[in-house]
Every structure is written in C-alpha cells, then in structure tokens.
CSV table of C-alpha atoms in Angstrom, one decimal:
chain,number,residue,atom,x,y,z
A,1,UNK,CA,-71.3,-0.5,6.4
A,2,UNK,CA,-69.3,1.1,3.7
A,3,UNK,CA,-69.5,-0.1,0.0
A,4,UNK,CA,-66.4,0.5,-2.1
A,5,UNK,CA,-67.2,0.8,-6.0
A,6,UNK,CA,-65.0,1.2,-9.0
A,7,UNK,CA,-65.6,4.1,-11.6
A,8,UNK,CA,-67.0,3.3,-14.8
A,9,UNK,CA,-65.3,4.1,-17.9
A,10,UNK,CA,-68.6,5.6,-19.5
A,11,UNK,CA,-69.6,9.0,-17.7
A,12,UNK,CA,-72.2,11.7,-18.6
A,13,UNK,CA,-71.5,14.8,-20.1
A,14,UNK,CA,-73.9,16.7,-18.5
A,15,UNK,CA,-72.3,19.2,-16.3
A,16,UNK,CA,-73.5,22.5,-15.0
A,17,UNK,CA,-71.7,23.3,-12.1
A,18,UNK,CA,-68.7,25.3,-11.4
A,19,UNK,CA,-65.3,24.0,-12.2
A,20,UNK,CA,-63.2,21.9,-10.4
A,21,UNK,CA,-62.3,23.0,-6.7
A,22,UNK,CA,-60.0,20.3,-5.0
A,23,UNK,CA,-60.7,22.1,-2.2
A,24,UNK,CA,-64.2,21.0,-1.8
A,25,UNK,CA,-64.0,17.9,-2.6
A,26,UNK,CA,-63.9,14.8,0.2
A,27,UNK,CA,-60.8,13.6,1.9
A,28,UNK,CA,-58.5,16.2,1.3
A,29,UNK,CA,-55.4,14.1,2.4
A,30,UNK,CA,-55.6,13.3,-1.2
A,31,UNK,CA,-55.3,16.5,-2.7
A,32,UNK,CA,-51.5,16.8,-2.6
A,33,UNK,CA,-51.8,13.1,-4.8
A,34,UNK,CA,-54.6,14.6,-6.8
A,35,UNK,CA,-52.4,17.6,-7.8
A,36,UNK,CA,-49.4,15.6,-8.9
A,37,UNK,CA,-51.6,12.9,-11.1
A,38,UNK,CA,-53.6,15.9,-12.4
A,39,UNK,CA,-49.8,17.4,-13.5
A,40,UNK,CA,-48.9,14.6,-14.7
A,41,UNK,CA,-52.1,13.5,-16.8
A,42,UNK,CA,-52.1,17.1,-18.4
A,43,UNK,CA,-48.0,16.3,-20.0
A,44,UNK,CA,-49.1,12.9,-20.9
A,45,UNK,CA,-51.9,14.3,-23.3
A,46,UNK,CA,-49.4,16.6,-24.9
A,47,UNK,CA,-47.4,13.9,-26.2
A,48,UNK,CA,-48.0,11.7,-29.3
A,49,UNK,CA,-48.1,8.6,-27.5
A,50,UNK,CA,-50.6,9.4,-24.8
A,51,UNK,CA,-53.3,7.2,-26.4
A,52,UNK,CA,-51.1,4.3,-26.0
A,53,UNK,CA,-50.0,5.2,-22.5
A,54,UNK,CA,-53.4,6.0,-21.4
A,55,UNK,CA,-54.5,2.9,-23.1
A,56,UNK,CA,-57.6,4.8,-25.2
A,57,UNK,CA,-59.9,2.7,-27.5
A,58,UNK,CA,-58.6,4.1,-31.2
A,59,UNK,CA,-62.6,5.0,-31.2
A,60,UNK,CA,-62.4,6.9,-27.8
A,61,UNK,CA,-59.2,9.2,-28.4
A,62,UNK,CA,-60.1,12.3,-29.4
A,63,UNK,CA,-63.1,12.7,-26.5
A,64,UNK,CA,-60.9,11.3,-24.0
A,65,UNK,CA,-58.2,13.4,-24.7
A,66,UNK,CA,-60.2,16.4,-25.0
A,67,UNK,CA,-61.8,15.9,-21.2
A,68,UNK,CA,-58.4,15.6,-20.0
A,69,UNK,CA,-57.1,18.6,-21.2
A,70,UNK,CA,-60.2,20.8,-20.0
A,71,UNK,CA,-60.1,19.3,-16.4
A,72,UNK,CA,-60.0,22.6,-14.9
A,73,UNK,CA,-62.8,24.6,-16.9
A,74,UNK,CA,-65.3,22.1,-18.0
A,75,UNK,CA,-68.1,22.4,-16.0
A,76,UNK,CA,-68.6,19.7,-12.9
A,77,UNK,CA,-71.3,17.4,-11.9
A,78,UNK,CA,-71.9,15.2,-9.0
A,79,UNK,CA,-69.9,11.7,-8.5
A,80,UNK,CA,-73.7,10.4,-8.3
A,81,UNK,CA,-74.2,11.5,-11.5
A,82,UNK,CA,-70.7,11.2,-13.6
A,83,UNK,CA,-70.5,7.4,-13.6
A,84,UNK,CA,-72.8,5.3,-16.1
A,85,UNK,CA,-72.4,2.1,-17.3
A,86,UNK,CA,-73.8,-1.6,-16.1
A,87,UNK,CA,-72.9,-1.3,-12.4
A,88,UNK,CA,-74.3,2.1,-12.0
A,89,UNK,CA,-77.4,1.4,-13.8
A,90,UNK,CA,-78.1,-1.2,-11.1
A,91,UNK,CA,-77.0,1.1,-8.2
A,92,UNK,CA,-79.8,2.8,-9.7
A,93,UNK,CA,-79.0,6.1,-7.5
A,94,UNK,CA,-82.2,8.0,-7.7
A,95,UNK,CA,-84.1,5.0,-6.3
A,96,UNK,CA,-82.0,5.8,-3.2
A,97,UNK,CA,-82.4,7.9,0.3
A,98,UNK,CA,-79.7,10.5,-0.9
A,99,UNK,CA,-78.2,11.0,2.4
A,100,UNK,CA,-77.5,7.3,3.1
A,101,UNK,CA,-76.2,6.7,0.0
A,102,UNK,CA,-73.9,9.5,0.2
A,103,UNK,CA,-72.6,7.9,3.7
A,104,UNK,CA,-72.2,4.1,2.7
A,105,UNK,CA,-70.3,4.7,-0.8
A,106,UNK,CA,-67.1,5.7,-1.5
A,107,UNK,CA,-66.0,5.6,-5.2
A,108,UNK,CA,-62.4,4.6,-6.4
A,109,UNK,CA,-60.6,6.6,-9.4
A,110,UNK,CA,-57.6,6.3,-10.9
A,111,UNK,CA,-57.7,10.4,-11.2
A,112,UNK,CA,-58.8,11.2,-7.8
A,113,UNK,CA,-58.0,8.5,-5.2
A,114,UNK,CA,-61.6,8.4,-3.5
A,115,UNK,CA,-64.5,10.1,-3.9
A,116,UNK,CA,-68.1,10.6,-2.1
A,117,UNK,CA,-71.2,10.5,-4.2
A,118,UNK,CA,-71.3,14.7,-3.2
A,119,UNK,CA,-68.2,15.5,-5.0
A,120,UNK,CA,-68.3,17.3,-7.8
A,121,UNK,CA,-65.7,16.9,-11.1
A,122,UNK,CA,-65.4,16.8,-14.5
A,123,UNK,CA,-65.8,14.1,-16.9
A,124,UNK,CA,-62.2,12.4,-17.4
A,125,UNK,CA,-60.6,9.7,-18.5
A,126,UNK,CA,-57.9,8.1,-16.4
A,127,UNK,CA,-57.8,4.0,-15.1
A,128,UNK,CA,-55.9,3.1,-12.0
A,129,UNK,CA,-54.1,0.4,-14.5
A,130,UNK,CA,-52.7,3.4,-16.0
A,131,UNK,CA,-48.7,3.8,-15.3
A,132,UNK,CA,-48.2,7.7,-15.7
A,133,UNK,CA,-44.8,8.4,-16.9
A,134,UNK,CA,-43.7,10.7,-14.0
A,135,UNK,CA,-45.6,8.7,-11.2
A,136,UNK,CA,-45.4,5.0,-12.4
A,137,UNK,CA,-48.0,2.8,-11.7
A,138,UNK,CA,-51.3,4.7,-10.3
A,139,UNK,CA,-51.9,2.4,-7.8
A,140,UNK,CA,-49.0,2.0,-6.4
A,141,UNK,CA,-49.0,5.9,-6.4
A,142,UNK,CA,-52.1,6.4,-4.8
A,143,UNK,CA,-51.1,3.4,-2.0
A,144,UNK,CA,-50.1,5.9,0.8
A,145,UNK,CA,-52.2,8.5,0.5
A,146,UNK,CA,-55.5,6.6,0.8
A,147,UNK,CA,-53.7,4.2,3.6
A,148,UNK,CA,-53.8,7.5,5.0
A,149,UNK,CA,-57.4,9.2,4.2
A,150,UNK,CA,-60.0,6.6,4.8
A,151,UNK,CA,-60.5,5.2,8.3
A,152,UNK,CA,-63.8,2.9,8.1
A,153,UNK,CA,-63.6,2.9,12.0
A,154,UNK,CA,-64.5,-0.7,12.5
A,155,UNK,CA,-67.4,-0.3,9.6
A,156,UNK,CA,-68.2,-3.2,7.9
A,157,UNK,CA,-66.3,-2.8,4.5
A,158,UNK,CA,-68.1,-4.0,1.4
A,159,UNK,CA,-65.4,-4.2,-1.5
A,160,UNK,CA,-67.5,-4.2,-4.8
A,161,UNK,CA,-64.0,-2.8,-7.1
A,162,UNK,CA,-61.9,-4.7,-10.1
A,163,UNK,CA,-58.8,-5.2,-9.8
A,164,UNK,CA,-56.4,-2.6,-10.0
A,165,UNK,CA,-58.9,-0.4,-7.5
A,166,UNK,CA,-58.4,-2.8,-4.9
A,167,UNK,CA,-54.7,-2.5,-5.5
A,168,UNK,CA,-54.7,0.8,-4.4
A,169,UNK,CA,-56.0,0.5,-1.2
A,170,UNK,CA,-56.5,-2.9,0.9
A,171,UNK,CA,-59.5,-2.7,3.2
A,172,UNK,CA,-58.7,-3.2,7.1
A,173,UNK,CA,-61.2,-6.0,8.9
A,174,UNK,CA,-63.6,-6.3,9.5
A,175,UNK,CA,-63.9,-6.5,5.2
A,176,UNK,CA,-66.0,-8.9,2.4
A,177,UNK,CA,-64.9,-8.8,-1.1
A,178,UNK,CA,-67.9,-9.8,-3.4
A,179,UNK,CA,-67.4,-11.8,-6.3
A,180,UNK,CA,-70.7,-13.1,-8.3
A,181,UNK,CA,-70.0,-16.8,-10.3
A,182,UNK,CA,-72.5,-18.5,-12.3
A,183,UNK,CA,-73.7,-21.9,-11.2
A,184,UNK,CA,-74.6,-24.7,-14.2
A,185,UNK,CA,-75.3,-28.3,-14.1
A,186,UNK,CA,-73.2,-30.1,-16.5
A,187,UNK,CA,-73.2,-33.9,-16.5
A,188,UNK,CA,-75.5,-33.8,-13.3
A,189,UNK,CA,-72.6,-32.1,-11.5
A,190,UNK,CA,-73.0,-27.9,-10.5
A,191,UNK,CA,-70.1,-26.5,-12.4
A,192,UNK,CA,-69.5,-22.5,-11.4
A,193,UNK,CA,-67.6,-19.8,-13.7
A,194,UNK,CA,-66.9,-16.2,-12.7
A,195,UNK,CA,-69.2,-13.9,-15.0
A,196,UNK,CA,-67.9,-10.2,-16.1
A,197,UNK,CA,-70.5,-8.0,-17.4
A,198,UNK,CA,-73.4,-9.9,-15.0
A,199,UNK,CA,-70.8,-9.3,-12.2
A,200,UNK,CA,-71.3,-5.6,-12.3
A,201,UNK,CA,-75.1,-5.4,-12.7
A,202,UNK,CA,-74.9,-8.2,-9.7
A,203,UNK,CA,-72.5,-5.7,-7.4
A,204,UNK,CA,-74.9,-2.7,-8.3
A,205,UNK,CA,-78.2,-4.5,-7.8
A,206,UNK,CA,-76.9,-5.6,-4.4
A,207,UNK,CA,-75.5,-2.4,-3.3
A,208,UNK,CA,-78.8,-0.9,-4.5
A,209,UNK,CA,-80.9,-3.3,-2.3
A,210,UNK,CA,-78.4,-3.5,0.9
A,211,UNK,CA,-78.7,0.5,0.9
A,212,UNK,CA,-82.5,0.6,0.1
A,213,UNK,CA,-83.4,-1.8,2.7
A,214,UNK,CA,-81.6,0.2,5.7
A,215,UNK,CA,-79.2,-2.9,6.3
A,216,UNK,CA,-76.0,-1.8,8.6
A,217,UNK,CA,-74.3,-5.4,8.9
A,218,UNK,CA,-71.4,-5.5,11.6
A,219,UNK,CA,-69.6,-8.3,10.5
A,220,UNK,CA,-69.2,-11.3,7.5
A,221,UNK,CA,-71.8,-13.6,8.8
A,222,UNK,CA,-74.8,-10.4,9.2
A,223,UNK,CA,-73.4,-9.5,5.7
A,224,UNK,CA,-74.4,-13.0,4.6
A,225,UNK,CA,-77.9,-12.9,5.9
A,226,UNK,CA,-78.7,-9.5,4.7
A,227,UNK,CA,-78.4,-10.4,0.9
A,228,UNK,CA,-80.2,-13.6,1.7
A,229,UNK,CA,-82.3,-12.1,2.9
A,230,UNK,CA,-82.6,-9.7,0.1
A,231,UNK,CA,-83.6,-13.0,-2.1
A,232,UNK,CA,-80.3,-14.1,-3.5
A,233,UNK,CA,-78.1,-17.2,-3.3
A,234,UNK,CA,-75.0,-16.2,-0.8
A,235,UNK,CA,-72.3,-18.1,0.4
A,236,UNK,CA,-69.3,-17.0,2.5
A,237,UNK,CA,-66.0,-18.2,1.7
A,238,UNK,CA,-63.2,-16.6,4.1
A,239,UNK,CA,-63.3,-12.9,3.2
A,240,UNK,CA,-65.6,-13.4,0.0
A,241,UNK,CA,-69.4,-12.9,-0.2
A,242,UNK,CA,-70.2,-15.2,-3.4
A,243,UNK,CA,-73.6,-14.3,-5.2
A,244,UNK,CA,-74.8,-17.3,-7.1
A,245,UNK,CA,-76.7,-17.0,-10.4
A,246,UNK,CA,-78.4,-19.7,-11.8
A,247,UNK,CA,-78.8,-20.6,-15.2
C-alpha cells in the first residue's frame, strides 16, 4: 500500500540540519525538474508581482518570500517534520513505526515533485496551483517527470491529495481516491455534503490508523474492509473509498 498526501501550507521553522542537497533527496529523476522550478521560483520573488503570482495571503508575504529566497542556506528538517496543519496533526507521525511510515507515504509538493517522509528541506512556500512564469502551470510541469519516477509496482495506491496534486501525477491501478462526505437526515431522508477542513483531519486519522494497524491491502474491496474495520463508515464507489461522518 502506498498513501499519497498533499503538503500543507503551514510548516515548522525548526530546522537544524544541513542545507539543501538535491542529491540526497528521494527519486532523483526529479532533480533535473526540481532545478528548473527552484530557478524559476528564485526570479519570481525578485519581481514586484510575485505575491500575486505566487498567490501569498497579503498577511503571509513577507515570511513566504523570505523562505523562498534562502532555499539553499536555511537549515533543513525532515519531510516528517516540515508539514503541519489539520491533516498532519491526524497523521500524527510520532505515534507511528518510523520505518513503515517512511515506506507507505509519499508526499506531493508543488516545489519538489515527491518526497519521502526522510527527505530533508527547507521551509518554502510554493502550491502546485501555482503557474510559474517560465514553466507555466506546475502541474502540468511536473506531469512527465513523476510519470517517470514513481513506479508503485502493483501497490495498492491510496490517493489522500487535493486537487491540483492529483493533477500532477495520475495513480496507475490498482488505485482508491478517498473522499470523506458528511451524512444528515433532513426531512427523514440521509442528505450527504462533501466537508473541507473535517476532510483533512478524516484522510490523516485514517492514514494514521491504516499504517498503525500494519494493514497492507491488495486491492479496493481489502481497502474497504480495513478502514471498517478500523471503526469507520466506508463505502466503495468505483475508484473512491467514501468515509461517512455522521452528524
């Protein structure tokens, strides 16, 4: 099973390891990519526009900005680390065997293609939404390298990401997307509605308890009774896993 995350826009600050080293980081088919977005992220934040083509919260520029131009001396820290935020709280890493986490999730970036939870970078600021001015729409750009890179080799893919993530690289089958919906009774009738910020802490609780339980589903339907399982309300729908909350 492999789980496929987005990035989270909030990160920690925290680093205290060397600086950046493409070279050590994981899948190195990227790195020619990685060189040319990092080149062309470093001219965007010279220009006067770059908060609007990076798309920066008028309350975010000046941090953002700042990360972006120190990409290659800030100190690093570990992908398991960098990413905060509602989804990552509920992956709630530490509560994890390292090693397996480390080999079931891959993390999506609009900077660096793919990552492993081992990598080690800086704190940036850079969505695959993005269109950089030299490379157009990141991920269109990123499209053939990580068609390229990552081979699940028949693993059971678990697509977790938003989006523009899943844009940049379409899973091969066997492959589940999970989407979480909210389930009301209105009038005596269940009426469901896609949720936002309880879809993330949904995806990271499950990932969380898929990985701490040792699961290694093969396909769709062992997928489906894992999470049951696991205590939740599942259905399968095609190539979605649907989590059911109740109100």
């Amino acid at each position: 099973m492999l789980i496929l995350l987005p990035p989270s826009e909030r990160k920690a600050t925290d680093g205290e390891g060397p600086p950046l080293d493409l070279t050590r980081l994981s899948f190195p088919e990227l790195n020619p990519t990685r060189e040319r977005v990092l080149g062309a992220l470093a001219e965007v934040c010279m220009r006067a526009d770059a908060p609007e083509v990076l798309c920066l919260p008028a309350g975010q520029i000046v941090e953002a900005l700042g990360r972006n131009r120190a990409l290659y001396e800030a100190p690093t820290l570990p992908v398991s680390r960098l990413y905060t935020g509602v989804l990552y709280d509920n992956l709630a890493l530490p509560g994890l065997e390292p090693d397996r986490a480390a080999d079931q999730i891959i993390v999506f970036s609009g900077l660096w293609g793919a990552l492993r939870l081992t990598d080690r970078i800086p704190p940036y600021r850079l969505a695959m939404g993005v269109t950089l001015p030299t490379e157009g729409r990141l991920a269109a750009t990123w499209r053939p390298a990580l068609k390229e890179a990552l081979r699940p080799d028949g693993r059971l893919v678990v697509d977790m990401r938003s989006g523009p993530y899943m844009a940049a690289w379409k899973a091969p089958q066997p492959a589940v997307t999970v989407r979480v919906f909210r389930e009301r009774m209105l009038g005596g009738v269940p009426k469901r509605t896609v949720v936002s910020h309880m879809a993330k802490a949904t995806r990271g609780k499950v990932a969380h308890d898929l990985i701490k339980a040792g699961a290694t589903p093969r396909t769709p339907e062992a997928l489906l009774k894992a999470v049951a399982d696991l205590g939740y309300t599942v259905e399968l729908n095609g190539a979605h896993l649907d989590v059911i909350l109740h109100a």
